[in-house]
Coordinates of C-alpha atoms (C1' of nucleotides) and ligand atoms in Angstrom, one line a residue:
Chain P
X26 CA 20.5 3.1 -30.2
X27 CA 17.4 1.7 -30.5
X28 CA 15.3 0.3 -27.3
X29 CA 16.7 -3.4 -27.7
X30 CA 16.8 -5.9 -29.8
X31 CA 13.6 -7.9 -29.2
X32 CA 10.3 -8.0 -30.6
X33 CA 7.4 -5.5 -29.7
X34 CA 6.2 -2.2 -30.6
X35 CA 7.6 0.9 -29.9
X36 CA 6.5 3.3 -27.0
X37 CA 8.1 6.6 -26.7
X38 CA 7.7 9.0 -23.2
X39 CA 9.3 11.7 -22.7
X40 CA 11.8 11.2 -24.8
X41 CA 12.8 7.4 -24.1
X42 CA 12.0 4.8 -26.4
X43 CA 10.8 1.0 -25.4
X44 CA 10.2 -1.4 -26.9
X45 CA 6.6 -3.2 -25.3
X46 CA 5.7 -6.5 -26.5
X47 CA 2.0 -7.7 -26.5
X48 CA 0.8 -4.4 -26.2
X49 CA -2.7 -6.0 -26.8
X50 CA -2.6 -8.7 -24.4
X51 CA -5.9 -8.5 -22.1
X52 CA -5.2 -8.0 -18.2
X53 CA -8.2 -7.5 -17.2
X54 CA -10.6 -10.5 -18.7
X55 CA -13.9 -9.0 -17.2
X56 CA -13.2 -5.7 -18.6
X57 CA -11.2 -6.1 -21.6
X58 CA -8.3 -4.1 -20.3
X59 CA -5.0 -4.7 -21.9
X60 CA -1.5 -3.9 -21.4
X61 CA -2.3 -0.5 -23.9
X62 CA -4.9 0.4 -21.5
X63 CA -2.6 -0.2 -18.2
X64 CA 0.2 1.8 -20.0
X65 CA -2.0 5.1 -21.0
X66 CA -3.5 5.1 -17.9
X67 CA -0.1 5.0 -15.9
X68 CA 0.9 8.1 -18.3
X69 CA -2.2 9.9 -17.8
X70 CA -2.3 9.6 -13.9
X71 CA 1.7 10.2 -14.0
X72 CA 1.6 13.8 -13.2
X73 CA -0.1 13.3 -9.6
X74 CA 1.2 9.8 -9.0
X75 CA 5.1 10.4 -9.5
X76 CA 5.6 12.5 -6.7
X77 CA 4.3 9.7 -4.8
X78 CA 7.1 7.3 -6.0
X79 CA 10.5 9.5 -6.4
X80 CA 13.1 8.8 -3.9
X81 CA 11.3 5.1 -2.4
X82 CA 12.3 2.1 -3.3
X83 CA 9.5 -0.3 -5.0
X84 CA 8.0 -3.7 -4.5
X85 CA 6.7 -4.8 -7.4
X86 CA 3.5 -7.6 -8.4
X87 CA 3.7 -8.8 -11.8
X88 CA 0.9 -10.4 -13.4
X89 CA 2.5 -11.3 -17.1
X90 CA -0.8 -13.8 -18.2
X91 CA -3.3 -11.0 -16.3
X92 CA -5.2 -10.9 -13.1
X93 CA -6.1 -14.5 -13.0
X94 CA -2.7 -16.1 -14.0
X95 CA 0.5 -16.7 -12.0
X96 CA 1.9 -13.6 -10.2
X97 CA 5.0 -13.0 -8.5
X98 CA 6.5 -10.1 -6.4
X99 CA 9.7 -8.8 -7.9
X100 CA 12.5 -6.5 -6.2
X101 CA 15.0 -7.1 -7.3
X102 CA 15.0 -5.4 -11.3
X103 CA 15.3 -8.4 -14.1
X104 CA 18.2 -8.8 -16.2
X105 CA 17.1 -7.3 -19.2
X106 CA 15.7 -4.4 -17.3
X107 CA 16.6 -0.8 -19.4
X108 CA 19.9 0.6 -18.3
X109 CA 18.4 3.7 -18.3
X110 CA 15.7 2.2 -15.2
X111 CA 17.3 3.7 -11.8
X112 CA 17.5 1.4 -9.0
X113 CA 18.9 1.4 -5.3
X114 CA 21.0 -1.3 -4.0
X115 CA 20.1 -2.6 -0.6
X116 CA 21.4 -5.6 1.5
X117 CA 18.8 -7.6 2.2
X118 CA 19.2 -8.1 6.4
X119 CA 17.8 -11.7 6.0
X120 CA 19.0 -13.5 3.0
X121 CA 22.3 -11.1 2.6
X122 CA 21.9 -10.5 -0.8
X123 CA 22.2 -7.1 -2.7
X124 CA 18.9 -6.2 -4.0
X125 CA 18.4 -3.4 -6.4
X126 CA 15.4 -2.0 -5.9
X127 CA 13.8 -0.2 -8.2
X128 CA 13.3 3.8 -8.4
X129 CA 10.5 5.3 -10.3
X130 CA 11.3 9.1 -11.1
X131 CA 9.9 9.7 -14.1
X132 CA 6.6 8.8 -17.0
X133 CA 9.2 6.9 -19.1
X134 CA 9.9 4.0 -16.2
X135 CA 6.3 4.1 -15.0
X136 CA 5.8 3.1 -18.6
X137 CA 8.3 0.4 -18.6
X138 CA 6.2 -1.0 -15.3
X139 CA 3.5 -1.4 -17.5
X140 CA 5.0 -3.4 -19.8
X141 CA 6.4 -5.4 -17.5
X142 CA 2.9 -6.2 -16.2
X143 CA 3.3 -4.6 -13.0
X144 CA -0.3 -4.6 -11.6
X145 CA 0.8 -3.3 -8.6
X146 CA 3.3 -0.9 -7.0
X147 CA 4.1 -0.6 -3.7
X148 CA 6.7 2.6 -2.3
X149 CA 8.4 1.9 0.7
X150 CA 7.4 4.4 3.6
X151 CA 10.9 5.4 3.6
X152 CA 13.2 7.4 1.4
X153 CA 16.6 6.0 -0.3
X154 CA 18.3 8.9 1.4
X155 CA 17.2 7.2 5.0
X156 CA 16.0 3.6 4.7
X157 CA 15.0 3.3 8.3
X158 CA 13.4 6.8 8.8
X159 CA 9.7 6.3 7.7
X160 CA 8.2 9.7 6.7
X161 CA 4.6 8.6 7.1
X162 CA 2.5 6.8 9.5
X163 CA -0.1 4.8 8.1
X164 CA -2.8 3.3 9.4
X165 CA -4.3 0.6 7.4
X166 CA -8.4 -0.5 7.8
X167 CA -8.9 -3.2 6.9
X168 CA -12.3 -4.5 6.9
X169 CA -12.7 -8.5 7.1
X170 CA -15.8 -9.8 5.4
X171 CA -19.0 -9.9 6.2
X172 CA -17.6 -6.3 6.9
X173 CA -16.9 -4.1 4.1
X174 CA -16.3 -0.6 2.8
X175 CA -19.4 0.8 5.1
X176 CA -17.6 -0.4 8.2
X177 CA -14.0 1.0 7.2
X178 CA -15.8 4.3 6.5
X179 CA -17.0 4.8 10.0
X180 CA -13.8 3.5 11.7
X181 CA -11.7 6.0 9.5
X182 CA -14.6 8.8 10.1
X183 CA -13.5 8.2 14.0
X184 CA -9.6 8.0 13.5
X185 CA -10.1 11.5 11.7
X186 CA -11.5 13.0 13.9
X187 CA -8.9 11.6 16.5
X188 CA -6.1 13.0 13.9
X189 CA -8.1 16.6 14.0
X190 CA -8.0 16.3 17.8
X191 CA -4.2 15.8 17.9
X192 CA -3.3 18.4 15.8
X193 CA -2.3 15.9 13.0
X194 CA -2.4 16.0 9.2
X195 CA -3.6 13.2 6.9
X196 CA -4.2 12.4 3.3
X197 CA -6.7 9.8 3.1
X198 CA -7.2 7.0 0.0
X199 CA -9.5 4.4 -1.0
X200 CA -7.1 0.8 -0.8
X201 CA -8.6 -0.1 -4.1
X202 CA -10.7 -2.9 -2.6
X203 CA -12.8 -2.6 0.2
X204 CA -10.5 -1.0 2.7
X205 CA -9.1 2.4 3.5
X206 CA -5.7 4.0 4.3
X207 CA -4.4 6.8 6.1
X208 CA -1.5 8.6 5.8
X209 CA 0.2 10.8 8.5
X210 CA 3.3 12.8 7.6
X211 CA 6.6 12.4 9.4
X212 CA 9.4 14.9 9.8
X213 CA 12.3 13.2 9.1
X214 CA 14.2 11.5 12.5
X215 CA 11.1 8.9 13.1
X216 CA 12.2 5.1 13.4
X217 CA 9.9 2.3 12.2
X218 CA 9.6 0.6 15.9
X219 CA 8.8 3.9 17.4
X220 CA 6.2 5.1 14.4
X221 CA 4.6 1.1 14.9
X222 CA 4.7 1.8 18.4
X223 CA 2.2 5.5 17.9
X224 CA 0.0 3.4 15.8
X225 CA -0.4 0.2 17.8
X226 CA -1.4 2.8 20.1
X227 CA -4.1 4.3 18.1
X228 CA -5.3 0.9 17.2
X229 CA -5.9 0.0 21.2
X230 CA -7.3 3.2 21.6
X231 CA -9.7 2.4 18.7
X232 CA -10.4 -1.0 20.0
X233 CA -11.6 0.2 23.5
X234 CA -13.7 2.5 21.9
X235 CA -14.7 0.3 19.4
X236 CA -14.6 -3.5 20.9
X237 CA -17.7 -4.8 18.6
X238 CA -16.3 -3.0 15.4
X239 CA -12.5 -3.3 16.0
X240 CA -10.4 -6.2 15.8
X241 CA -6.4 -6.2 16.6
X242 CA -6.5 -10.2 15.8
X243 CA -3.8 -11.9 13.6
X244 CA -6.0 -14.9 13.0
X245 CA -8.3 -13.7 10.2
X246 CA -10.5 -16.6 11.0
X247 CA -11.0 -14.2 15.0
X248 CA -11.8 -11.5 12.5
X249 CA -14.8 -11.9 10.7
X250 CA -17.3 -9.0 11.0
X251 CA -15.2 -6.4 12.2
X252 CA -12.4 -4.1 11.2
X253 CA -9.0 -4.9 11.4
X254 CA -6.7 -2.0 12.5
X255 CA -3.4 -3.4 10.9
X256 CA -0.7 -1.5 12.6
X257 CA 1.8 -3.7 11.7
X258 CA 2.5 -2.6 8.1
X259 CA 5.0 0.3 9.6
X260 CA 7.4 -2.0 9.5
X261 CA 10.5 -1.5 7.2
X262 CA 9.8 -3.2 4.0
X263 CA 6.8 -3.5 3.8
X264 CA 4.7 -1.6 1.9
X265 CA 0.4 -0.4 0.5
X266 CA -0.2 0.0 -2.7
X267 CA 0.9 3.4 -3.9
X268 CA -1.7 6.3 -4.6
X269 CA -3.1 5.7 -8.0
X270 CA -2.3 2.1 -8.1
X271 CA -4.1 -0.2 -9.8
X272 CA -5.3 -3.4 -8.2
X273 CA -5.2 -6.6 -10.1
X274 CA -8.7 -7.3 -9.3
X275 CA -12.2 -7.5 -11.7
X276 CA -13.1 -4.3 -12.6
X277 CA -9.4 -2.7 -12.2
X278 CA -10.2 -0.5 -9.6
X279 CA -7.8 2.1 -8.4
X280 CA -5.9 3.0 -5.0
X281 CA -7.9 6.4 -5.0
X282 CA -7.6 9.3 -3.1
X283 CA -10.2 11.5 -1.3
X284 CA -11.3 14.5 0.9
X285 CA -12.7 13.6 4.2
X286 CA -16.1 15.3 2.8
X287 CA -16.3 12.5 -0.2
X288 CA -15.6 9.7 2.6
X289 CA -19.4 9.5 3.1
X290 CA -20.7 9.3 0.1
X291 CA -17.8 7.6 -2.0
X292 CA -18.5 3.7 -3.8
X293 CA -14.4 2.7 -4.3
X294 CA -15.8 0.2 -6.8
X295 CA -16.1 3.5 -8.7
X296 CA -12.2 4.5 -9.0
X297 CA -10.9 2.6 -11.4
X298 CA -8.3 2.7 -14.6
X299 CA -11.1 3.8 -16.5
X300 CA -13.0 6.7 -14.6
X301 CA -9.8 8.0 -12.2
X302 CA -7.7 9.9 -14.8
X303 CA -10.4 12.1 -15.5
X304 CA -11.2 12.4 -11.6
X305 CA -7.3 13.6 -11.6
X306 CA -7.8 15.9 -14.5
X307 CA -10.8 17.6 -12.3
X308 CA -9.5 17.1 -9.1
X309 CA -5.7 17.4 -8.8
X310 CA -3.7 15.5 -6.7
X311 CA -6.1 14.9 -3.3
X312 CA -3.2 13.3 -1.6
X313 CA -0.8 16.0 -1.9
X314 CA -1.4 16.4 1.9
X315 CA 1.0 13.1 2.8
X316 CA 4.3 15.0 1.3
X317 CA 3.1 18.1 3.1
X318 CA 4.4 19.5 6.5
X319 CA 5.3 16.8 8.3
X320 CA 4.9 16.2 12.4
X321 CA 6.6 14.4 15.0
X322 CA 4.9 11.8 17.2
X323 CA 7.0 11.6 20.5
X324 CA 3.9 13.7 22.4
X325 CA 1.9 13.7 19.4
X326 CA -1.0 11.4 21.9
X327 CA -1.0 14.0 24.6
X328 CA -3.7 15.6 24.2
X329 CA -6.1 12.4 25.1
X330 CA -3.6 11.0 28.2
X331 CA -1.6 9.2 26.1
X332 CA 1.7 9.5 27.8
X333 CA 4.7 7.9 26.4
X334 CA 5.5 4.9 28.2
X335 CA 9.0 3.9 29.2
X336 CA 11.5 4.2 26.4
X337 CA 12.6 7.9 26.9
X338 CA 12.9 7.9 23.1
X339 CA 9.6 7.9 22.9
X340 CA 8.1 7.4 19.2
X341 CA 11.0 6.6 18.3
X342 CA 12.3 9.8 17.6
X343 CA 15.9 9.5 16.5
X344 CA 18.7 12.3 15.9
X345 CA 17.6 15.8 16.0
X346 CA 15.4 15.8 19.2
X347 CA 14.9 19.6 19.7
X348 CA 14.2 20.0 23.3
X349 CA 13.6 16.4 23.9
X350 CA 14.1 14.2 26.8
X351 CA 17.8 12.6 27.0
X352 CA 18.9 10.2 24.2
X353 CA 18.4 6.7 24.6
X354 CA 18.5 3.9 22.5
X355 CA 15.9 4.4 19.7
X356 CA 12.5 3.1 21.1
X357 CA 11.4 -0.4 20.0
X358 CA 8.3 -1.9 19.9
X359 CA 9.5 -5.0 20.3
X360 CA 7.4 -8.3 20.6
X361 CA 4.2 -8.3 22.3
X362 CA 6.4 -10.4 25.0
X363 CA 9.1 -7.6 25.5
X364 CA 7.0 -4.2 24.8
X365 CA 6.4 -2.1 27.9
X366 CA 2.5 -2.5 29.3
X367 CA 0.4 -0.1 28.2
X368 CA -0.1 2.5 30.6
X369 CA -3.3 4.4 30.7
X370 CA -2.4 7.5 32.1
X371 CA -3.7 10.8 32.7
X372 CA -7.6 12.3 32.9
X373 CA -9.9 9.9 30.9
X374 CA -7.7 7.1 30.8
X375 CA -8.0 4.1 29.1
X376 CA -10.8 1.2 29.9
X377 CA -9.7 -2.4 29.2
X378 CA -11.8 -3.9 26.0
X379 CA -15.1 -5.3 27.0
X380 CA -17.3 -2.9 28.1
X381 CA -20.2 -2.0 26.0
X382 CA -23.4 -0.5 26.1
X383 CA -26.3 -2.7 26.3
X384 CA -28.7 -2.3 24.1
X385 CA -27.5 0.0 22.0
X386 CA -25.6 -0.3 18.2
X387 CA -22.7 -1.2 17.0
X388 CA -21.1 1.7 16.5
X389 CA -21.6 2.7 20.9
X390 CA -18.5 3.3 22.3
X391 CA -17.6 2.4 25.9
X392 CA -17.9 5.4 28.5
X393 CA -15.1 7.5 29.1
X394 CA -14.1 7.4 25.5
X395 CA -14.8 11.3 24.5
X396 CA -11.6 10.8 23.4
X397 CA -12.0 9.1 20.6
X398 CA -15.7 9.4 20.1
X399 CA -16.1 13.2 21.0
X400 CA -16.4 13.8 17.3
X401 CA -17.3 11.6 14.6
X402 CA -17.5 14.3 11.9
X403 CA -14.5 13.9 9.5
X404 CA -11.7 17.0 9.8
X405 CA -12.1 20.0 8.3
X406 CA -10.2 19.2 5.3
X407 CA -7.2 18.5 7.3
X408 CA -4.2 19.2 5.2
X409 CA -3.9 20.9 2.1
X410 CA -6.1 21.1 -0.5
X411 CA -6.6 20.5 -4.3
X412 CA -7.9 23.4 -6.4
X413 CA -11.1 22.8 -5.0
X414 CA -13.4 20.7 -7.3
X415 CA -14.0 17.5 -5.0
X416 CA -14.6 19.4 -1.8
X417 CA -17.6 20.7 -2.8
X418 CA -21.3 19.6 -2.5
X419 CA -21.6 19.8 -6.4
X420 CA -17.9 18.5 -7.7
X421 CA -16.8 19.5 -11.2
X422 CA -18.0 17.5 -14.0
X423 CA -15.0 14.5 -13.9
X424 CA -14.6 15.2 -10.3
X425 CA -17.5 13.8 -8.9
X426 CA -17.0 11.0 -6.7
X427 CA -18.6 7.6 -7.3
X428 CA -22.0 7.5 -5.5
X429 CA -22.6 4.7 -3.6
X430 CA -25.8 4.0 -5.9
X431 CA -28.4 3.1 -3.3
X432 CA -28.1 0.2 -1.7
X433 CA -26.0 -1.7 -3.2
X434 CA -26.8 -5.8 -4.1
X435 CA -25.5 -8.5 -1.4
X436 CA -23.0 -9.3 -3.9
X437 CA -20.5 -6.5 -3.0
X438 CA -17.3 -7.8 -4.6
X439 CA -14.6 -10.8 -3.9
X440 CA -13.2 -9.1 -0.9
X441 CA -9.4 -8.7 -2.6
X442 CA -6.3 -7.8 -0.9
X443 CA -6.4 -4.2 0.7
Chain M
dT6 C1' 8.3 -11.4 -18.5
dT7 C1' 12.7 -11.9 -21.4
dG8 C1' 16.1 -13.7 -24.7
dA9 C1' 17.5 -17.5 -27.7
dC10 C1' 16.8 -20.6 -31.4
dG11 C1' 14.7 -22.4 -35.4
dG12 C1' 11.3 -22.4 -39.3
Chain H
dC24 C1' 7.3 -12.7 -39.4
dC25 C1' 6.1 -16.6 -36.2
dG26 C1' 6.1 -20.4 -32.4
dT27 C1' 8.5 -22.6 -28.8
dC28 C1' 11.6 -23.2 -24.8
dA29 C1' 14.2 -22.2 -20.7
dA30 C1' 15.0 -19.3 -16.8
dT31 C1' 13.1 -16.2 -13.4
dG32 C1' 10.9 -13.7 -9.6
dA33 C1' 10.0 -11.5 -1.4
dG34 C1' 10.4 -10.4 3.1
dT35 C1' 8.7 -9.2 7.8
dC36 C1' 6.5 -9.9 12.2
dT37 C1' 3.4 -12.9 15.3
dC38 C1' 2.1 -16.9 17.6
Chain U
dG10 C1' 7.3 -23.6 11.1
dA11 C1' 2.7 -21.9 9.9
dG12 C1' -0.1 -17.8 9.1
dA13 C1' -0.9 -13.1 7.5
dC14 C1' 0.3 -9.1 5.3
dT15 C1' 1.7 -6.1 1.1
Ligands
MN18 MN1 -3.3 -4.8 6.1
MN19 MN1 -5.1 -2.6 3.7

DNA sequence: TTGACGG
DNA sequence: CCGTCAATGAGTCTC
DNA sequence: GAGACT
């Protein structure tokens, strides 16, 4: 019973045996990183990473001649793939085809993604047990050039404190380029329309507050300069790069988690496959707060006159409403062309886009917006918390966070994808 | 990337 | 052991 | 159908 017939060496975790070929094959040209290097850091980073992974079905980017060859996204598992690699069937609702998506449970089929060159992997934000019952929110900044990692940083500073002010949870990470990501946790009963729905919200909110800094554009070329609050990844199949992935970019930096207190001082250029395994070592897993308790989001806007609009269902709540209003049909975003008006309701409501201060920065938000910009100080370590190492002014020895070393040349990096 | 085939 | 060759790989929403 | 996203 060896691990197939086929040429390569052998790699054995946890008691599985592969068989990897070109084992020395460099990935990453810039920095010498080869397929060894992609596979011990996978194994190293494992223990924080896994939890991360079980039960969702993965999208995987496979980049077999390295960053700067031909890739190709990959669902459905090869022939040739190990019998021992767990996958999911699903029919795809498009194309009608059965695609078996893979699972990743354990250090052995991590492993086997690195030989496959999978640069990237990217977890549904649903479980196999309920395809169509995301467990997180996410809300994806992403920052169009000229603005980079500096702008993100103070549109996620003020979509934290938001998340403090209603009462909600997050685990924040580093996209492994220049953007940011947030995740909120679910309870289970959430539909993707309804979750989209919450954060399209947040994202108008943000924009009113924000009109210079935020965009809500589809046309990247209506972007440039600002932020781009991408709502529309909570959307069933699609998928961010998972905590701890690597990005197929110079420099393989890392999809890294972080505290709200390292937000302001954190250079993501500085998370990569090199430096984060020893971060993890020190710091534990920092995102352990997105598979904590979990909230529900029918209400969850509240607090700042957000009434749910229409659509009794509300955030799409499905199943199990506890003392909810009457069951309709799930709620559903829709297209722009079908979705209820947004209603600004309730004491401080909403002001259309447009107003600004004169005279003053970027960052001044429109009147009326205490909402939002009540508080621009991150939350107090919202969520869990890692063994406390990265929290603290003086972090333990791997656990300090990448300083943003002065200011840094013009030449940030090749904006990549977030 | 893999497996197949040939040297 | 090696080199070479053929076949292969996603899906969703917006405008 | 093109454009954008992962
Ligand atoms: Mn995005
Ligand atoms: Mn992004």
């Amino acid at each position: 019973m060896d691990a197939g017939g086929g040429r390569g060496q052998e790699v054995e975790v946890g008691g599985r045996r592969l068989l990897v070929r070109n084992l020395d094959k460099v990935l990453w040209p810039e920095d010498g990183y080869t397929k060894a290097d992609l596979i011990s850091y996978y194994l190293q980073v494992a223990p924080v990473m896994l939890p991360h992974l079980r039960d969702r079905p993965l999208v995987l980017t496979r980049y077999p001649d390295g960053i700067h060859g031909a890739h190709f996204y990959q669902k459905d598992l090869p022939d040739g793939t190990p019998d021992w690699v767990a996958s999911v069937p699903f029919l795809s609702p498009s194309t009608g085809r059965v695609v078996r998506y893979c699972l990743c449970p354990d250090a052995a089929t991590l492993a086997w993604l690195g030989s496959q060159a999978c640069l990237e992997i990217h977890p549904w934000l649903s479980r196999t047990s309920s395809p169509s019952e995301p467990d997180f929110a996410v809300l994806d900044i992403d920052p169009a050039p000229p603005a980079g990692f500096a702008e993100a940083r103070r549109l996620a500073l003020a979509l934290g404190g938001l998340l403090e002010r209603l009462k909600l949870s997050s685990a924040l990470k580093t996209s492994g380029a220049t953007g940011l990501h947030i995740y909120v946790p679910l309870l289970p009963g959430h539909t993707y329309p309804g979750v989209r729905e919450f954060v399209r919200r947040v994202a108008v909110l943000l924009y009113r507050t924000f009109p210079r800094m935020v965009t809500l554009e589809r046309t990247v070329r209506r972007r440039a300069g600002r932020v781009y609050l991408d709502y529309l990844q909570n959307v069933r199949g699609k998928t961010l790069v998972a905590p701890y992935g690597v990005r197929p970019l110079p420099g393989a930096p890392v999809s890294t988690p972080i505290t709200w207190q390292e937000l302001i001082r954190v250079d993501p250029a500085g998370f990569t496959l090199s430096t984060v395994p020893a971060r993890v070592r020190a710091v534990g897993d920092l995102f352990a707060p997105a598979l904590g308790l979990g909230h529900r989001l029918d209400f969850a806007l509240l607090p700042i006159g957000g009434l749910e609009p229409g659509r009794p269902a509300s955030a799409g709540l499905r199943g199990r409403r506890l003392a909810s209003p009457p069951a309709t049909e799930p709620a559903d975003s829709g297209p722009a062309s079908s979705r209820p008006p947004f209603r600004a309701a309730g004491p401080g409501g909403l002001q259309p886009p447009g107003r600004r201060i004169g005279g003053h920065g970027e960052l001044e938000p429109t009147a009326s917006q205490s909402a939002v910009c009540g508080d621009l100080q991150p939350p107090p370590q919202a969520g869990v918390g890692p063994p406390q190492a990265g929290a603290s002014p003086r972090p333990g020895p791997g656990g300090a966070p990448p300083q943003a070393a002065g200011r840094r040349p013009a030449t940030q990096r090749p904006a990549g994808p977030d």
